[in-house]
PDB file of C-alpha atoms in Angstrom:
ATOM      1  CA  UNK A  56      -4.972   7.575   7.002  1.00  0.00           C
ATOM      2  CA  UNK A  57      -5.353   5.929  10.436  1.00  0.00           C
ATOM      3  CA  UNK A  58      -5.339   6.737  14.131  1.00  0.00           C
ATOM      4  CA  UNK A  59      -1.854   6.597  15.622  1.00  0.00           C
ATOM      5  CA  UNK A  60      -1.930   6.905  19.394  1.00  0.00           C
ATOM      6  CA  UNK A  61      -4.004   9.960  20.314  1.00  0.00           C
ATOM      7  CA  UNK A  62      -3.735  11.600  16.876  1.00  0.00           C
ATOM      8  CA  UNK A  63      -4.110  10.715  13.200  1.00  0.00           C
ATOM      9  CA  UNK A  64      -1.658  10.359  10.353  1.00  0.00           C
ATOM     10  CA  UNK A  65      -2.245  10.531   6.613  1.00  0.00           C
ATOM     11  CA  UNK A  66       0.249   9.299   4.010  1.00  0.00           C
ATOM     12  CA  UNK A  67      -0.257  10.437   0.425  1.00  0.00           C
ATOM     13  CA  UNK A  68       1.476  10.710  -2.928  1.00  0.00           C
ATOM     14  CA  UNK A  69       2.556  13.999  -4.458  1.00  0.00           C
ATOM     15  CA  UNK A  70       4.411  15.005  -7.588  1.00  0.00           C
ATOM     16  CA  UNK A  71       6.910  17.790  -6.945  1.00  0.00           C
ATOM     17  CA  UNK A  72       9.865  16.133  -8.663  1.00  0.00           C
ATOM     18  CA  UNK A  73      11.730  16.856 -11.863  1.00  0.00           C
ATOM     19  CA  UNK A  74      10.587  14.703 -14.835  1.00  0.00           C
ATOM     20  CA  UNK A  75      14.089  14.921 -16.313  1.00  0.00           C
ATOM     21  CA  UNK A  76      15.501  12.939 -13.364  1.00  0.00           C
ATOM     22  CA  UNK A  77      12.781  10.277 -13.399  1.00  0.00           C
ATOM     23  CA  UNK A  78      11.933  11.156  -9.794  1.00  0.00           C
ATOM     24  CA  UNK A  79       8.465  12.505 -10.489  1.00  0.00           C
ATOM     25  CA  UNK A  80       6.535  11.259  -7.449  1.00  0.00           C
ATOM     26  CA  UNK A  81       7.199  11.325  -3.723  1.00  0.00           C
ATOM     27  CA  UNK A  82       5.347  10.443  -0.518  1.00  0.00           C
ATOM     28  CA  UNK A  83       4.314  12.943   2.144  1.00  0.00           C
ATOM     29  CA  UNK A  84       2.673  12.830   5.566  1.00  0.00           C
ATOM     30  CA  UNK A  85       0.085  15.039   7.287  1.00  0.00           C
ATOM     31  CA  UNK A  86      -1.055  14.958  10.922  1.00  0.00           C
ATOM     32  CA  UNK A  87      -4.272  15.783  12.746  1.00  0.00           C
ATOM     33  CA  UNK A  88      -5.498  15.865  16.342  1.00  0.00           C
ATOM     34  CA  UNK A  89      -9.169  15.397  15.465  1.00  0.00           C
ATOM     35  CA  UNK A  90      -9.233  13.859  11.963  1.00  0.00           C
ATOM     36  CA  UNK A  91     -10.702  17.072  10.528  1.00  0.00           C
ATOM     37  CA  UNK A  92      -8.018  19.759  10.695  1.00  0.00           C
ATOM     38  CA  UNK A  93      -4.725  18.679   9.182  1.00  0.00           C
ATOM     39  CA  UNK A  94      -1.217  20.138   9.247  1.00  0.00           C
ATOM     40  CA  UNK A  95       1.823  19.406   7.108  1.00  0.00           C
ATOM     41  CA  UNK A  96       4.720  19.151   9.578  1.00  0.00           C
ATOM     42  CA  UNK A  97       8.218  20.267   8.648  1.00  0.00           C
ATOM     43  CA  UNK A  98      10.060  16.963   8.964  1.00  0.00           C
ATOM     44  CA  UNK A  99      13.501  17.872   7.637  1.00  0.00           C
ATOM     45  CA  UNK A 100      13.974  14.525   5.869  1.00  0.00           C
ATOM     46  CA  UNK A 101      13.854  15.096   2.099  1.00  0.00           C
ATOM     47  CA  UNK A 102      15.748  17.830   0.276  1.00  0.00           C
ATOM     48  CA  UNK A 103      13.508  19.504  -2.295  1.00  0.00           C
ATOM     49  CA  UNK A 104      14.923  22.425  -4.276  1.00  0.00           C
ATOM     50  CA  UNK A 105      17.615  22.978  -1.666  1.00  0.00           C
ATOM     51  CA  UNK A 106      15.323  22.894   1.393  1.00  0.00           C
ATOM     52  CA  UNK A 107      14.195  20.195   3.841  1.00  0.00           C
ATOM     53  CA  UNK A 108      11.466  22.455   5.239  1.00  0.00           C
ATOM     54  CA  UNK A 109       8.647  20.195   4.052  1.00  0.00           C
ATOM     55  CA  UNK A 110       6.538  17.161   4.989  1.00  0.00           C
ATOM     56  CA  UNK A 111       8.059  14.719   2.493  1.00  0.00           C
ATOM     57  CA  UNK A 112       9.076  11.298   3.833  1.00  0.00           C
ATOM     58  CA  UNK A 113      10.141   9.290   0.749  1.00  0.00           C
ATOM     59  CA  UNK A 114      11.636  10.072  -2.645  1.00  0.00           C
ATOM     60  CA  UNK A 115      13.180   6.694  -3.414  1.00  0.00           C
ATOM     61  CA  UNK A 116      11.847   3.974  -5.695  1.00  0.00           C
ATOM     62  CA  UNK A 117       8.226   3.132  -5.103  1.00  0.00           C
ATOM     63  CA  UNK A 118       4.983   5.114  -5.459  1.00  0.00           C
ATOM     64  CA  UNK A 119       1.413   4.721  -4.155  1.00  0.00           C
ATOM     65  CA  UNK A 120       2.769   3.629  -0.773  1.00  0.00           C
ATOM     66  CA  UNK A 121       0.232   1.825   1.440  1.00  0.00           C
ATOM     67  CA  UNK A 122       1.392   2.479   5.020  1.00  0.00           C
ATOM     68  CA  UNK A 123       0.139   0.611   8.103  1.00  0.00           C
ATOM     69  CA  UNK A 124       1.039   0.153  11.765  1.00  0.00           C
ATOM     70  CA  UNK A 125       2.559  -3.305  12.080  1.00  0.00           C
ATOM     71  CA  UNK A 126       0.642  -5.156  14.811  1.00  0.00           C
ATOM     72  CA  UNK A 127       2.810  -8.239  14.525  1.00  0.00           C
ATOM     73  CA  UNK A 128       3.995  -8.831  18.130  1.00  0.00           C
ATOM     74  CA  UNK A 129       7.415  -9.767  16.752  1.00  0.00           C
ATOM     75  CA  UNK A 130       7.729  -6.760  14.413  1.00  0.00           C
ATOM     76  CA  UNK A 131      11.159  -5.145  14.344  1.00  0.00           C
ATOM     77  CA  UNK A 132       9.782  -1.681  13.481  1.00  0.00           C
ATOM     78  CA  UNK A 133       6.422   0.002  14.070  1.00  0.00           C
ATOM     79  CA  UNK A 134       5.480   0.831  10.475  1.00  0.00           C
ATOM     80  CA  UNK A 135       5.439  -1.163   7.256  1.00  0.00           C
ATOM     81  CA  UNK A 136       4.371  -0.319   3.710  1.00  0.00           C
ATOM     82  CA  UNK A 137       4.195  -1.698   0.211  1.00  0.00           C
ATOM     83  CA  UNK A 138       4.813   0.548  -2.774  1.00  0.00           C
ATOM     84  CA  UNK A 139       4.643   0.105  -6.524  1.00  0.00           C
ATOM     85  CA  UNK A 140       7.982   0.015  -8.284  1.00  0.00           C
ATOM     86  CA  UNK A 141       7.931   1.413 -11.796  1.00  0.00           C
ATOM     87  CA  UNK A 142       9.560   0.279 -15.001  1.00  0.00           C
ATOM     88  CA  UNK A 143      11.847   3.319 -14.926  1.00  0.00           C
ATOM     89  CA  UNK A 144      13.887   1.566 -12.228  1.00  0.00           C
ATOM     90  CA  UNK A 145      12.885  -2.106 -12.477  1.00  0.00           C
ATOM     91  CA  UNK A 146      12.493  -4.237 -15.582  1.00  0.00           C
ATOM     92  CA  UNK A 147       8.871  -4.972 -14.724  1.00  0.00           C
ATOM     93  CA  UNK A 148       6.226  -3.254 -12.666  1.00  0.00           C
ATOM     94  CA  UNK A 149       6.675  -4.579  -9.132  1.00  0.00           C
ATOM     95  CA  UNK A 150       5.802  -4.279  -5.443  1.00  0.00           C
ATOM     96  CA  UNK A 151       8.414  -3.204  -2.901  1.00  0.00           C
ATOM     97  CA  UNK A 152       8.454  -3.778   0.885  1.00  0.00           C
ATOM     98  CA  UNK A 153       9.325  -0.847   3.171  1.00  0.00           C
ATOM     99  CA  UNK A 154       9.818  -0.359   6.905  1.00  0.00           C
ATOM    100  CA  UNK A 155      10.110   2.551   9.361  1.00  0.00           C
ATOM    101  CA  UNK A 156      10.554   2.965  13.125  1.00  0.00           C
ATOM    102  CA  UNK A 157       8.645   6.256  13.283  1.00  0.00           C
ATOM    103  CA  UNK A 158       6.673   6.743  10.049  1.00  0.00           C
ATOM    104  CA  UNK A 159       9.104   9.467   8.970  1.00  0.00           C
ATOM    105  CA  UNK A 160      12.398   7.727   8.203  1.00  0.00           C
ATOM    106  CA  UNK A 161      11.872   4.895   5.718  1.00  0.00           C
ATOM    107  CA  UNK A 162      14.000   2.174   4.133  1.00  0.00           C
ATOM    108  CA  UNK A 163      13.523  -0.582   1.611  1.00  0.00           C
ATOM    109  CA  UNK A 164      13.535  -3.932   3.370  1.00  0.00           C
ATOM    110  CA  UNK A 165      15.224  -5.323   0.261  1.00  0.00           C
ATOM    111  CA  UNK A 166      16.309  -3.919  -3.068  1.00  0.00           C
ATOM    112  CA  UNK A 167      14.635  -6.957  -4.627  1.00  0.00           C
ATOM    113  CA  UNK A 168      10.871  -6.553  -5.153  1.00  0.00           C
ATOM    114  CA  UNK A 169       8.606  -8.915  -3.262  1.00  0.00           C
ATOM    115  CA  UNK A 170       6.530  -9.249  -6.457  1.00  0.00           C
ATOM    116  CA  UNK A 171       7.359  -8.487 -10.084  1.00  0.00           C
ATOM    117  CA  UNK A 172       4.238  -9.793 -11.796  1.00  0.00           C
ATOM    118  CA  UNK A 173       2.110  -6.672 -12.266  1.00  0.00           C
ATOM    119  CA  UNK A 174      -0.183  -4.960 -13.016  1.00  0.00           C
ATOM    120  CA  UNK A 175      -0.045  -2.990  -9.759  1.00  0.00           C
ATOM    121  CA  UNK A 176      -1.280   0.377 -11.042  1.00  0.00           C
ATOM    122  CA  UNK A 177      -3.706   1.023  -8.197  1.00  0.00           C
ATOM    123  CA  UNK A 178      -3.560   1.476  -4.427  1.00  0.00           C
ATOM    124  CA  UNK A 179      -2.550  -1.995  -3.285  1.00  0.00           C
ATOM    125  CA  UNK A 180      -3.172  -2.794   0.398  1.00  0.00           C
ATOM    126  CA  UNK A 181      -1.161  -4.674   3.037  1.00  0.00           C
ATOM    127  CA  UNK A 182      -1.593  -5.229   6.777  1.00  0.00           C
ATOM    128  CA  UNK A 183      -0.881  -7.647   9.628  1.00  0.00           C
ATOM    129  CA  UNK A 184      -3.938  -9.894   9.892  1.00  0.00           C
ATOM    130  CA  UNK A 185      -4.430 -10.093  13.667  1.00  0.00           C
ATOM    131  CA  UNK A 186      -6.886 -13.004  13.385  1.00  0.00           C
ATOM    132  CA  UNK A 187      -4.806 -15.214  11.106  1.00  0.00           C
ATOM    133  CA  UNK A 188      -1.400 -14.194  12.472  1.00  0.00           C
ATOM    134  CA  UNK A 189       0.168 -13.296   9.128  1.00  0.00           C
ATOM    135  CA  UNK A 190       0.704 -10.432   6.706  1.00  0.00           C
ATOM    136  CA  UNK A 191      -1.692 -10.147   3.803  1.00  0.00           C
ATOM    137  CA  UNK A 192      -1.542  -8.111   0.618  1.00  0.00           C
ATOM    138  CA  UNK A 193      -4.504  -7.349  -1.626  1.00  0.00           C
ATOM    139  CA  UNK A 194      -3.432  -6.153  -5.062  1.00  0.00           C
ATOM    140  CA  UNK A 195      -4.788  -5.554  -8.501  1.00  0.00           C
ATOM    141  CA  UNK A 196      -4.958  -8.419 -10.966  1.00  0.00           C
ATOM    142  CA  UNK A 197      -6.549  -9.525 -14.217  1.00  0.00           C
ATOM    143  CA  UNK A 198      -9.121 -12.309 -14.179  1.00  0.00           C
ATOM    144  CA  UNK A 199      -9.381 -14.089 -17.488  1.00  0.00           C
ATOM    145  CA  UNK A 200      -7.152 -14.988 -20.399  1.00  0.00           C
ATOM    146  CA  UNK A 201      -5.404 -12.426 -22.527  1.00  0.00           C
ATOM    147  CA  UNK A 202      -3.971  -8.963 -22.206  1.00  0.00           C
ATOM    148  CA  UNK A 203      -5.078  -6.073 -20.031  1.00  0.00           C
ATOM    149  CA  UNK A 204      -7.713  -5.142 -22.594  1.00  0.00           C
ATOM    150  CA  UNK A 205      -9.117  -8.661 -22.748  1.00  0.00           C
ATOM    151  CA  UNK A 206      -9.245  -9.439 -19.020  1.00  0.00           C
ATOM    152  CA  UNK A 207     -11.444  -8.227 -16.204  1.00  0.00           C
ATOM    153  CA  UNK A 208      -9.745  -5.959 -13.671  1.00  0.00           C
ATOM    154  CA  UNK A 209      -9.877  -7.880 -10.416  1.00  0.00           C
ATOM    155  CA  UNK A 210      -8.332  -8.311  -6.927  1.00  0.00           C
ATOM    156  CA  UNK A 211      -5.897 -10.981  -5.722  1.00  0.00           C
ATOM    157  CA  UNK A 212      -4.319 -11.745  -2.346  1.00  0.00           C
ATOM    158  CA  UNK A 213      -1.116 -13.226  -0.935  1.00  0.00           C
ATOM    159  CA  UNK A 214       0.115 -13.930   2.615  1.00  0.00           C
ATOM    160  CA  UNK A 215       3.463 -13.903   4.397  1.00  0.00           C
ATOM    161  CA  UNK A 216       4.902 -14.637   7.825  1.00  0.00           C
ATOM    162  CA  UNK A 217       7.878 -12.262   7.491  1.00  0.00           C
ATOM    163  CA  UNK A 218       6.805  -9.586   4.944  1.00  0.00           C
ATOM    164  CA  UNK A 219       9.550 -10.823   2.587  1.00  0.00           C
ATOM    165  CA  UNK A 220       8.528 -14.293   1.409  1.00  0.00           C
ATOM    166  CA  UNK A 221       4.986 -14.474   0.036  1.00  0.00           C
ATOM    167  CA  UNK A 222       2.596 -17.223  -1.049  1.00  0.00           C
ATOM    168  CA  UNK A 223       1.427 -17.517  -4.680  1.00  0.00           C
ATOM    169  CA  UNK A 224      -1.395 -15.167  -5.595  1.00  0.00           C
ATOM    170  CA  UNK A 225      -5.015 -16.317  -5.352  1.00  0.00           C
ATOM    171  CA  UNK A 226      -8.007 -14.470  -6.767  1.00  0.00           C
ATOM    172  CA  UNK A 227     -10.710 -13.265  -4.413  1.00  0.00           C
ATOM    173  CA  UNK A 228     -13.963 -15.189  -4.831  1.00  0.00           C
ATOM    174  CA  UNK A 229     -17.258 -13.328  -5.206  1.00  0.00           C
ATOM    175  CA  UNK A 230     -19.352 -16.416  -5.850  1.00  0.00           C
ATOM    176  CA  UNK A 231     -21.887 -16.297  -8.646  1.00  0.00           C
ATOM    177  CA  UNK A 232     -22.069 -12.518  -8.869  1.00  0.00           C
ATOM    178  CA  UNK A 233     -21.385 -11.047 -12.340  1.00  0.00           C
ATOM    179  CA  UNK A 234     -17.796 -10.022 -13.113  1.00  0.00           C
ATOM    180  CA  UNK A 235     -17.120  -6.323 -12.550  1.00  0.00           C
ATOM    181  CA  UNK A 236     -13.988  -4.296 -13.272  1.00  0.00           C
ATOM    182  CA  UNK A 237     -12.629  -3.469  -9.790  1.00  0.00           C
ATOM    183  CA  UNK A 238      -9.880  -1.059  -8.702  1.00  0.00           C
ATOM    184  CA  UNK A 239      -8.494   0.196  -5.340  1.00  0.00           C
ATOM    185  CA  UNK A 240      -9.715  -2.671  -3.167  1.00  0.00           C
ATOM    186  CA  UNK A 241      -9.371  -0.817   0.202  1.00  0.00           C
ATOM    187  CA  UNK A 242      -9.646  -4.041   2.232  1.00  0.00           C
ATOM    188  CA  UNK A 243      -9.679  -3.750   6.051  1.00  0.00           C
ATOM    189  CA  UNK A 244     -10.412  -5.904   9.062  1.00  0.00           C
ATOM    190  CA  UNK A 245     -13.749  -5.047  10.695  1.00  0.00           C
ATOM    191  CA  UNK A 246     -12.818  -4.835  14.382  1.00  0.00           C
ATOM    192  CA  UNK A 247     -16.422  -4.967  15.643  1.00  0.00           C
ATOM    193  CA  UNK A 248     -16.984  -8.398  14.085  1.00  0.00           C
ATOM    194  CA  UNK A 249     -13.877 -10.607  14.473  1.00  0.00           C
ATOM    195  CA  UNK A 250     -13.278 -12.690  11.380  1.00  0.00           C
ATOM    196  CA  UNK A 251     -15.040 -10.216   9.083  1.00  0.00           C
ATOM    197  CA  UNK A 252     -13.259  -8.224   6.381  1.00  0.00           C
ATOM    198  CA  UNK A 253     -14.655  -5.263   4.472  1.00  0.00           C
ATOM    199  CA  UNK A 254     -13.601  -4.150   0.995  1.00  0.00           C
ATOM    200  CA  UNK A 255     -14.475  -0.864  -0.709  1.00  0.00           C
ATOM    201  CA  UNK A 256     -13.351  -1.183  -4.344  1.00  0.00           C
ATOM    202  CA  UNK A 257     -13.954   1.289  -7.129  1.00  0.00           C
ATOM    203  CA  UNK A 258     -16.136  -0.089  -9.937  1.00  0.00           C
ATOM    204  CA  UNK A 259     -14.691   0.758 -13.322  1.00  0.00           C
ATOM    205  CA  UNK A 260     -17.117   0.959 -16.265  1.00  0.00           C
ATOM    206  CA  UNK A 261     -15.359   0.811 -19.672  1.00  0.00           C
TER     207      UNK A 261
END
């Protein structure tokens, strides 16, 4: 969730779909004037069981959408998002780039994933880095050699000037601290201290 103008918006995943169709998860939006009391607006965008009287905004490929207001001064549309593509549609687990003029009507920027080298089974984060003048994505990774079971769950980052073409991944560096299994990095810019970033990962204990 984030403040959007004078109000707040929250984007979240839900699972009202039919497993037989493979469309098991969708994305919805809620709104609030004070950040405490939330409503689910009737947006009229997605047909669910014969009715568009709901707050759904996306039922296409891609789940766990991470939505943000694009502060790039040259942005073509106000909102961007990355979402995890699943193996039901793509050969490999992937990340997809999405765009919207209003936060309600969404499109894939390209049918081709921007990344297809998972794992991405967490809430991956993207935003326009106002200090560096580029997009950045923080996503889940594995640090170490071997399979998922043999590696340490970690966080990696990539940057882009156009939200389509991205640099090779690099692992975040935590210095000499012991390795910890980390999920859901929740990285943000700390506006009160320019040049400072905060991350709020979940620590996973096997």
